mmCIF file of C-alpha atoms in Angstrom:
data_model
loop_
_atom_site.group_PDB
_atom_site.id
_atom_site.type_symbol
_atom_site.label_atom_id
_atom_site.label_comp_id
_atom_site.label_asym_id
_atom_site.label_seq_id
_atom_site.Cartn_x
_atom_site.Cartn_y
_atom_site.Cartn_z
ATOM 1 C CA MET A 22 80.923 52.019 109.367
ATOM 2 C CA LYS A 23 79.061 52.967 106.041
ATOM 3 C CA VAL A 24 78.675 56.530 107.169
ATOM 4 C CA LYS A 25 82.452 56.771 108.050
ATOM 5 C CA SER A 26 83.318 55.139 104.492
ATOM 6 C CA ILE A 27 81.115 57.749 102.703
ATOM 7 C CA LEU A 28 82.773 60.518 104.683
ATOM 8 C CA LEU A 29 86.210 59.185 103.715
ATOM 9 C CA VAL A 30 85.278 58.924 100.092
ATOM 10 C CA LEU A 31 83.954 62.582 100.094
ATOM 11 C CA LEU A 32 87.044 63.895 101.915
ATOM 12 C CA LEU A 33 89.257 61.995 99.374
ATOM 13 C CA VAL A 34 87.217 63.454 96.510
ATOM 14 C CA SER A 35 87.495 66.940 97.897
ATOM 15 C CA PHE A 36 91.161 66.627 98.261
ATOM 16 C CA PHE A 37 91.624 65.372 94.657
ATOM 17 C CA VAL A 38 89.468 68.182 93.403
ATOM 18 C CA TYR A 39 91.657 70.571 95.341
ATOM 19 C CA VAL A 40 94.842 69.148 93.997
ATOM 20 C CA SER A 41 93.485 69.108 90.587
ATOM 21 C CA VAL A 42 92.488 73.100 90.800
ATOM 22 C CA GLU A 43 95.888 73.710 92.314
ATOM 23 C CA ALA A 44 97.681 71.775 89.443
ATOM 24 C CA ARG A 45 95.542 73.638 86.839
ATOM 25 C CA GLU A 46 96.015 77.112 88.258
ATOM 26 C CA GLN A 47 99.739 78.153 88.078
ATOM 27 C CA LYS A 48 100.706 80.665 90.682
ATOM 28 C CA VAL A 49 102.235 84.064 89.212
ATOM 29 C CA ALA A 50 103.615 86.222 92.093
ATOM 30 C CA ILE A 51 104.097 89.826 91.407
ATOM 31 C CA SER A 52 105.934 92.318 93.954
ATOM 32 C CA GLY A 53 107.583 95.780 94.111
ATOM 33 C CA SER A 54 106.365 99.422 93.719
ATOM 34 C CA SER A 55 103.475 100.503 96.072
ATOM 35 C CA THR A 56 102.733 103.079 93.203
ATOM 36 C CA VAL A 57 102.140 100.280 90.631
ATOM 37 C CA MET A 58 100.417 98.033 93.179
ATOM 38 C CA PRO A 59 96.839 99.249 92.928
ATOM 39 C CA LEU A 60 96.920 98.919 88.956
ATOM 40 C CA ALA A 61 98.332 95.356 89.308
ATOM 41 C CA GLU A 62 95.803 94.482 92.084
ATOM 42 C CA ILE A 63 92.742 95.644 90.258
ATOM 43 C CA SER A 64 93.957 93.862 87.002
ATOM 44 C CA ALA A 65 94.806 90.756 88.787
ATOM 45 C CA GLU A 66 91.392 90.586 90.396
ATOM 46 C CA GLU A 67 89.665 90.712 86.900
ATOM 47 C CA PHE A 68 92.311 88.530 85.247
ATOM 48 C CA ASN A 69 91.855 85.755 87.953
ATOM 49 C CA MET A 70 88.099 85.937 87.328
ATOM 50 C CA LEU A 71 88.423 85.519 83.678
ATOM 51 C CA GLN A 72 90.457 82.533 83.383
ATOM 52 C CA ASP A 73 91.645 79.423 85.444
ATOM 53 C CA ASN A 74 95.012 78.681 84.002
ATOM 54 C CA TYR A 75 96.950 81.096 86.370
ATOM 55 C CA HIS A 76 96.326 82.808 89.739
ATOM 56 C CA VAL A 77 98.094 86.196 90.216
ATOM 57 C CA THR A 78 98.961 87.551 93.679
ATOM 58 C CA VAL A 79 100.329 90.914 94.202
ATOM 59 C CA THR A 80 102.334 92.425 97.058
ATOM 60 C CA ALA A 81 104.300 95.622 97.630
ATOM 61 C CA GLY A 82 107.736 96.215 99.216
ATOM 62 C CA GLY A 83 109.288 98.932 96.813
ATOM 63 C CA SER A 84 110.817 98.760 93.423
ATOM 64 C CA GLY A 85 114.138 97.338 94.528
ATOM 65 C CA VAL A 86 112.593 94.562 96.514
ATOM 66 C CA GLY A 87 110.461 93.454 93.515
ATOM 67 C CA ILE A 88 113.731 93.621 91.377
ATOM 68 C CA VAL A 89 115.432 91.206 93.962
ATOM 69 C CA ASN A 90 112.360 88.975 94.279
ATOM 70 C CA VAL A 91 112.425 88.340 90.513
ATOM 71 C CA VAL A 92 116.218 87.658 90.527
ATOM 72 C CA GLU A 93 115.987 85.171 93.312
ATOM 73 C CA GLY A 94 112.736 83.548 91.972
ATOM 74 C CA ARG A 95 110.422 84.464 94.535
ATOM 75 C CA SER A 96 108.393 86.669 92.044
ATOM 76 C CA ALA A 97 107.590 86.313 88.402
ATOM 77 C CA ILE A 98 107.234 90.084 87.744
ATOM 78 C CA ALA A 99 108.720 93.097 89.419
ATOM 79 C CA MET A 100 106.755 96.248 89.627
ATOM 80 C CA THR A 101 108.743 99.419 89.278
ATOM 81 C CA SER A 102 108.223 103.127 89.207
ATOM 82 C CA ARG A 103 111.709 103.869 88.128
ATOM 83 C CA GLU A 104 114.071 102.607 85.553
ATOM 84 C CA LEU A 105 116.666 99.726 86.275
ATOM 85 C CA HIS A 106 119.868 101.127 87.998
ATOM 86 C CA LEU A 107 123.070 100.453 86.118
ATOM 87 C CA VAL A 108 124.417 98.536 89.176
ATOM 88 C CA GLU A 109 121.289 96.202 89.123
ATOM 89 C CA ARG A 110 122.121 95.504 85.285
ATOM 90 C CA GLN A 111 125.767 94.912 86.158
ATOM 91 C CA ARG A 112 125.034 92.602 89.104
ATOM 92 C CA TYR A 113 122.192 90.452 87.863
ATOM 93 C CA GLU A 114 122.180 90.253 84.007
ATOM 94 C CA THR A 115 124.292 87.733 82.225
ATOM 95 C CA SER A 116 125.148 87.014 78.645
ATOM 96 C CA THR A 117 122.123 84.939 78.306
ATOM 97 C CA GLU A 118 119.663 86.347 80.668
ATOM 98 C CA LYS A 119 118.809 90.032 80.554
ATOM 99 C CA PHE A 120 116.046 92.083 81.976
ATOM 100 C CA ASN A 121 112.867 92.533 80.036
ATOM 101 C CA VAL A 122 111.321 95.988 80.817
ATOM 102 C CA ILE A 123 107.613 96.700 79.708
ATOM 103 C CA THR A 124 105.986 100.182 79.963
ATOM 104 C CA VAL A 125 102.473 99.412 81.471
ATOM 105 C CA GLY A 126 101.347 103.115 82.164
ATOM 106 C CA TYR A 127 102.336 106.526 83.003
ATOM 107 C CA ASP A 128 102.459 108.272 86.454
ATOM 108 C CA ALA A 129 103.339 111.345 88.178
ATOM 109 C CA ILE A 130 105.026 112.061 91.645
ATOM 110 C CA CYS A 131 102.413 114.595 93.162
ATOM 111 C CA LEU A 132 103.185 116.933 95.946
ATOM 112 C CA MET A 133 100.665 116.990 98.768
ATOM 113 C CA VAL A 134 100.457 119.314 101.736
ATOM 114 C CA SER A 135 98.285 119.545 104.799
ATOM 115 C CA PRO A 136 94.852 121.166 104.413
ATOM 116 C CA GLU A 137 95.773 124.013 106.681
ATOM 117 C CA VAL A 138 98.987 124.807 104.639
ATOM 118 C CA TYR A 139 96.961 124.738 101.338
ATOM 119 C CA ASP A 140 94.277 126.766 102.692
ATOM 120 C CA PHE A 141 96.647 129.456 103.966
ATOM 121 C CA GLY A 142 97.679 129.916 100.526
ATOM 122 C CA VAL A 143 100.502 127.382 99.615
ATOM 123 C CA THR A 144 99.148 125.943 96.425
ATOM 124 C CA ASP A 145 102.222 126.207 94.225
ATOM 125 C CA LEU A 146 106.080 125.749 94.969
ATOM 126 C CA SER A 147 108.945 125.926 92.609
ATOM 127 C CA ALA A 148 111.371 122.874 92.301
ATOM 128 C CA GLU A 149 113.971 124.889 93.856
ATOM 129 C CA GLU A 150 111.758 125.620 96.879
ATOM 130 C CA VAL A 151 110.970 121.921 97.209
ATOM 131 C CA ARG A 152 114.690 121.104 97.000
ATOM 132 C CA ARG A 153 115.380 123.465 99.861
ATOM 133 C CA ILE A 154 112.743 122.088 101.922
ATOM 134 C CA TYR A 155 114.084 118.514 101.661
ATOM 135 C CA SER A 156 117.687 119.734 101.925
ATOM 136 C CA GLY A 157 116.654 121.293 105.150
ATOM 137 C CA SER A 158 117.402 125.074 104.340
ATOM 138 C CA ILE A 159 113.766 125.979 104.365
ATOM 139 C CA SER A 160 112.208 124.640 107.626
ATOM 140 C CA ASN A 161 109.274 127.034 108.215
ATOM 141 C CA TRP A 162 106.139 127.494 106.185
ATOM 142 C CA LYS A 163 106.245 131.229 106.822
ATOM 143 C CA GLU A 164 109.078 131.528 104.453
ATOM 144 C CA LEU A 165 106.996 130.252 101.614
ATOM 145 C CA GLY A 166 103.919 132.462 102.434
ATOM 146 C CA GLY A 167 102.433 129.839 104.578
ATOM 147 C CA PRO A 168 101.685 129.656 108.372
ATOM 148 C CA ASP A 169 104.154 130.227 111.018
ATOM 149 C CA GLU A 170 104.591 126.427 111.416
ATOM 150 C CA GLU A 171 107.690 124.210 111.353
ATOM 151 C CA ILE A 172 107.674 122.111 108.085
ATOM 152 C CA PHE A 173 107.032 118.343 108.613
ATOM 153 C CA ALA A 174 108.541 116.874 105.435
ATOM 154 C CA ILE A 175 107.868 113.339 104.711
ATOM 155 C CA GLY A 176 110.084 111.191 102.456
ATOM 156 C CA ARG A 177 110.230 107.604 101.387
ATOM 157 C CA ARG A 178 112.373 104.799 102.546
ATOM 158 C CA PRO A 179 115.360 103.547 100.605
ATOM 159 C CA GLY A 180 114.358 101.098 97.804
ATOM 160 C CA SER A 181 111.401 102.971 96.855
ATOM 161 C CA GLY A 182 111.179 103.859 93.181
ATOM 162 C CA THR A 183 109.297 106.947 94.068
ATOM 163 C CA ARG A 184 112.019 108.102 96.303
ATOM 164 C CA ASP A 185 114.589 107.531 93.482
ATOM 165 C CA SER A 186 112.593 109.365 91.017
ATOM 166 C CA PHE A 187 111.987 112.362 93.315
ATOM 167 C CA ASP A 188 115.655 112.529 94.440
ATOM 168 C CA GLU A 189 116.903 112.329 90.826
ATOM 169 C CA ILE A 190 114.667 115.071 89.440
ATOM 170 C CA ILE A 191 114.248 117.353 92.518
ATOM 171 C CA MET A 192 117.449 116.912 94.500
ATOM 172 C CA GLY A 193 119.613 116.115 91.333
ATOM 173 C CA SER A 194 120.691 112.640 92.315
ATOM 174 C CA ARG A 195 119.347 109.445 93.441
ATOM 175 C CA GLU A 196 122.172 109.261 96.140
ATOM 176 C CA TYR A 197 121.493 112.799 97.545
ATOM 177 C CA GLU A 198 120.773 112.897 101.186
ATOM 178 C CA THR A 199 117.752 114.709 102.348
ATOM 179 C CA PRO A 200 118.394 116.215 105.853
ATOM 180 C CA GLY A 201 115.143 118.144 105.705
ATOM 181 C CA VAL A 202 113.126 114.940 105.800
ATOM 182 C CA SER A 203 111.290 114.431 109.447
ATOM 183 C CA TYR A 204 109.973 111.061 108.619
ATOM 184 C CA GLU A 205 110.373 108.283 105.883
ATOM 185 C CA ALA A 206 107.154 106.526 105.096
ATOM 186 C CA ALA A 207 107.112 102.754 103.721
ATOM 187 C CA GLU A 208 104.447 103.406 101.148
ATOM 188 C CA SER A 209 102.445 106.263 99.107
ATOM 189 C CA SER A 210 99.184 105.324 101.346
ATOM 190 C CA GLU A 211 101.186 106.002 104.494
ATOM 191 C CA VAL A 212 102.507 109.348 103.177
ATOM 192 C CA LYS A 213 98.768 110.372 102.360
ATOM 193 C CA THR A 214 97.387 109.396 105.704
ATOM 194 C CA ALA A 215 100.198 111.184 107.609
ATOM 195 C CA ILE A 216 99.699 114.418 105.638
ATOM 196 C CA ARG A 217 95.900 114.385 105.930
ATOM 197 C CA GLY A 218 96.226 113.925 109.694
ATOM 198 C CA SER A 219 98.803 116.716 110.189
ATOM 199 C CA ASP A 220 98.523 120.461 109.854
ATOM 200 C CA ASN A 221 102.026 121.249 108.746
ATOM 201 C CA ALA A 222 103.317 118.441 106.462
ATOM 202 C CA ILE A 223 104.409 117.952 103.003
ATOM 203 C CA GLY A 224 105.138 114.754 101.010
ATOM 204 C CA TYR A 225 104.815 113.152 97.642
ATOM 205 C CA VAL A 226 102.788 110.316 96.251
ATOM 206 C CA GLY A 227 101.824 108.554 92.955
ATOM 207 C CA TYR A 228 99.105 110.120 91.017
ATOM 208 C CA SER A 229 96.607 107.371 91.684
ATOM 209 C CA TYR A 230 96.654 108.335 95.286
ATOM 210 C CA ILE A 231 95.262 111.830 94.492
ATOM 211 C CA MET A 232 92.951 111.192 91.686
ATOM 212 C CA ARG A 233 89.807 110.963 94.035
ATOM 213 C CA GLY A 234 90.109 114.669 94.874
ATOM 214 C CA ASP A 235 90.338 114.153 98.559
ATOM 215 C CA SER A 236 93.894 115.606 99.020
ATOM 216 C CA LYS A 237 95.321 119.075 98.982
ATOM 217 C CA VAL A 238 97.758 118.750 95.769
ATOM 218 C CA ILE A 239 99.966 121.680 94.757
ATOM 219 C CA SER A 240 101.403 122.653 91.425
ATOM 220 C CA LEU A 241 105.052 122.406 90.733
ATOM 221 C CA ASP A 242 106.653 125.399 88.977
ATOM 222 C CA GLY A 243 103.264 126.636 88.097
ATOM 223 C CA VAL A 244 102.124 123.266 86.341
ATOM 224 C CA PRO A 245 99.311 121.224 88.199
ATOM 225 C CA PRO A 246 99.695 117.303 87.739
ATOM 226 C CA THR A 247 96.716 116.628 85.342
ATOM 227 C CA ILE A 248 96.707 113.866 82.958
ATOM 228 C CA GLU A 249 97.380 116.098 79.955
ATOM 229 C CA ASN A 250 100.337 117.722 81.633
ATOM 230 C CA ILE A 251 101.747 114.303 82.585
ATOM 231 C CA LYS A 252 101.389 112.649 79.048
ATOM 232 C CA ASN A 253 102.585 115.723 77.301
ATOM 233 C CA GLY A 254 105.715 115.983 79.557
ATOM 234 C CA THR A 255 105.028 119.563 80.849
ATOM 235 C CA TYR A 256 104.565 118.582 84.565
ATOM 236 C CA PRO A 257 108.219 118.007 85.816
ATOM 237 C CA LEU A 258 107.786 114.818 87.863
ATOM 238 C CA ALA A 259 106.209 112.677 85.190
ATOM 239 C CA ARG A 260 107.331 108.994 84.793
ATOM 240 C CA GLU A 261 106.781 105.696 83.297
ATOM 241 C CA LEU A 262 105.685 102.532 85.179
ATOM 242 C CA TYR A 263 107.014 99.131 84.381
ATOM 243 C CA PHE A 264 106.633 95.394 84.664
ATOM 244 C CA ILE A 265 110.048 93.710 84.725
ATOM 245 C CA THR A 266 111.222 90.093 84.491
ATOM 246 C CA LEU A 267 114.616 88.602 84.156
ATOM 247 C CA GLY A 268 114.949 86.745 80.913
ATOM 248 C CA ARG A 269 111.907 85.592 78.988
ATOM 249 C CA PRO A 270 108.788 85.906 81.085
ATOM 250 C CA SER A 271 106.956 82.746 82.220
ATOM 251 C CA PRO A 272 103.818 81.812 80.432
ATOM 252 C CA GLY A 273 101.756 83.278 83.365
ATOM 253 C CA ALA A 274 103.650 86.450 83.529
ATOM 254 C CA LYS A 275 103.366 86.964 79.813
ATOM 255 C CA ALA A 276 99.610 86.332 79.870
ATOM 256 C CA PHE A 277 99.006 88.787 82.679
ATOM 257 C CA THR A 278 101.040 91.437 81.119
ATOM 258 C CA ASP A 279 99.281 90.982 77.780
ATOM 259 C CA TYR A 280 95.960 91.496 79.718
ATOM 260 C CA VAL A 281 97.173 94.615 81.455
ATOM 261 C CA LEU A 282 98.115 95.964 77.967
ATOM 262 C CA SER A 283 95.047 95.002 76.431
ATOM 263 C CA PRO A 284 92.132 97.329 75.586
ATOM 264 C CA GLU A 285 90.355 96.007 78.411
ATOM 265 C CA GLY A 286 93.182 96.158 80.813
ATOM 266 C CA GLN A 287 94.035 99.669 79.966
ATOM 267 C CA LYS A 288 90.241 100.626 80.414
ATOM 268 C CA ILE A 289 90.693 99.373 84.000
ATOM 269 C CA ALA A 290 93.957 101.531 84.314
ATOM 270 C CA ILE A 291 91.913 104.504 83.223
ATOM 271 C CA GLU A 292 88.917 103.895 85.445
ATOM 272 C CA ASN A 293 91.332 103.621 88.448
ATOM 273 C CA GLY A 294 93.327 106.724 88.004
ATOM 274 C CA PHE A 295 96.225 105.364 86.054
ATOM 275 C CA ILE A 296 97.300 106.877 82.736
ATOM 276 C CA PRO A 297 97.436 104.147 80.029
ATOM 277 C CA ALA A 298 100.583 103.054 78.250
#
């Protein structure tokens, strides 16, 4: 009986310690853009180790999903790789509750091609040539000085901030249909994997996915996506990355955002291929 009593006491102590920790650590859920996700994940790992008031969790899903999650209370912060749409402001903002948009870094949409295409000589395309690929009017690499192979154009699914930015800058409108797309990927990592495993593909990803130098990245209108070209605006597909809350951020959301924007947080961004704010 004494052994059972001791075990019961230990279990009760463990339970109350767990409850105490859970009560002390406030959960801060973040969701949205797969482009911003690596930055948020790395920062969250460090932030969670440095303090025990908040515990940050990060999931992807796309910029649009993150915004809806914030509006519906499932996330404290939305990660987005695009600006808010006018319709999102009209639908969700009220006279007393507005979106709070914070720039946490800079990024670029980078064009990747399969190694075989790059090695054949396709290392630079104009915006017009990319537009014609995704509109379907150019369908063979031979038309662009490449191999005699059908072009396998990879896009992104609706709701992706990367897709919205690409369509707006390259195609001329966020609502533009891209009949030349052969496959729509859910995330940038999927685009990268598909291109590297193909011999005739092209696609677009965020800068952090190409910074390791293990992909064949082409220039756009003769300008490569270097950090200098992205920050000075000469690379055409440069963009800002955002954390968004609806109304005043919660204490946990503010604490994490402040950490990401701190010198220590911005150092983490630089070390992992992101361009600091």
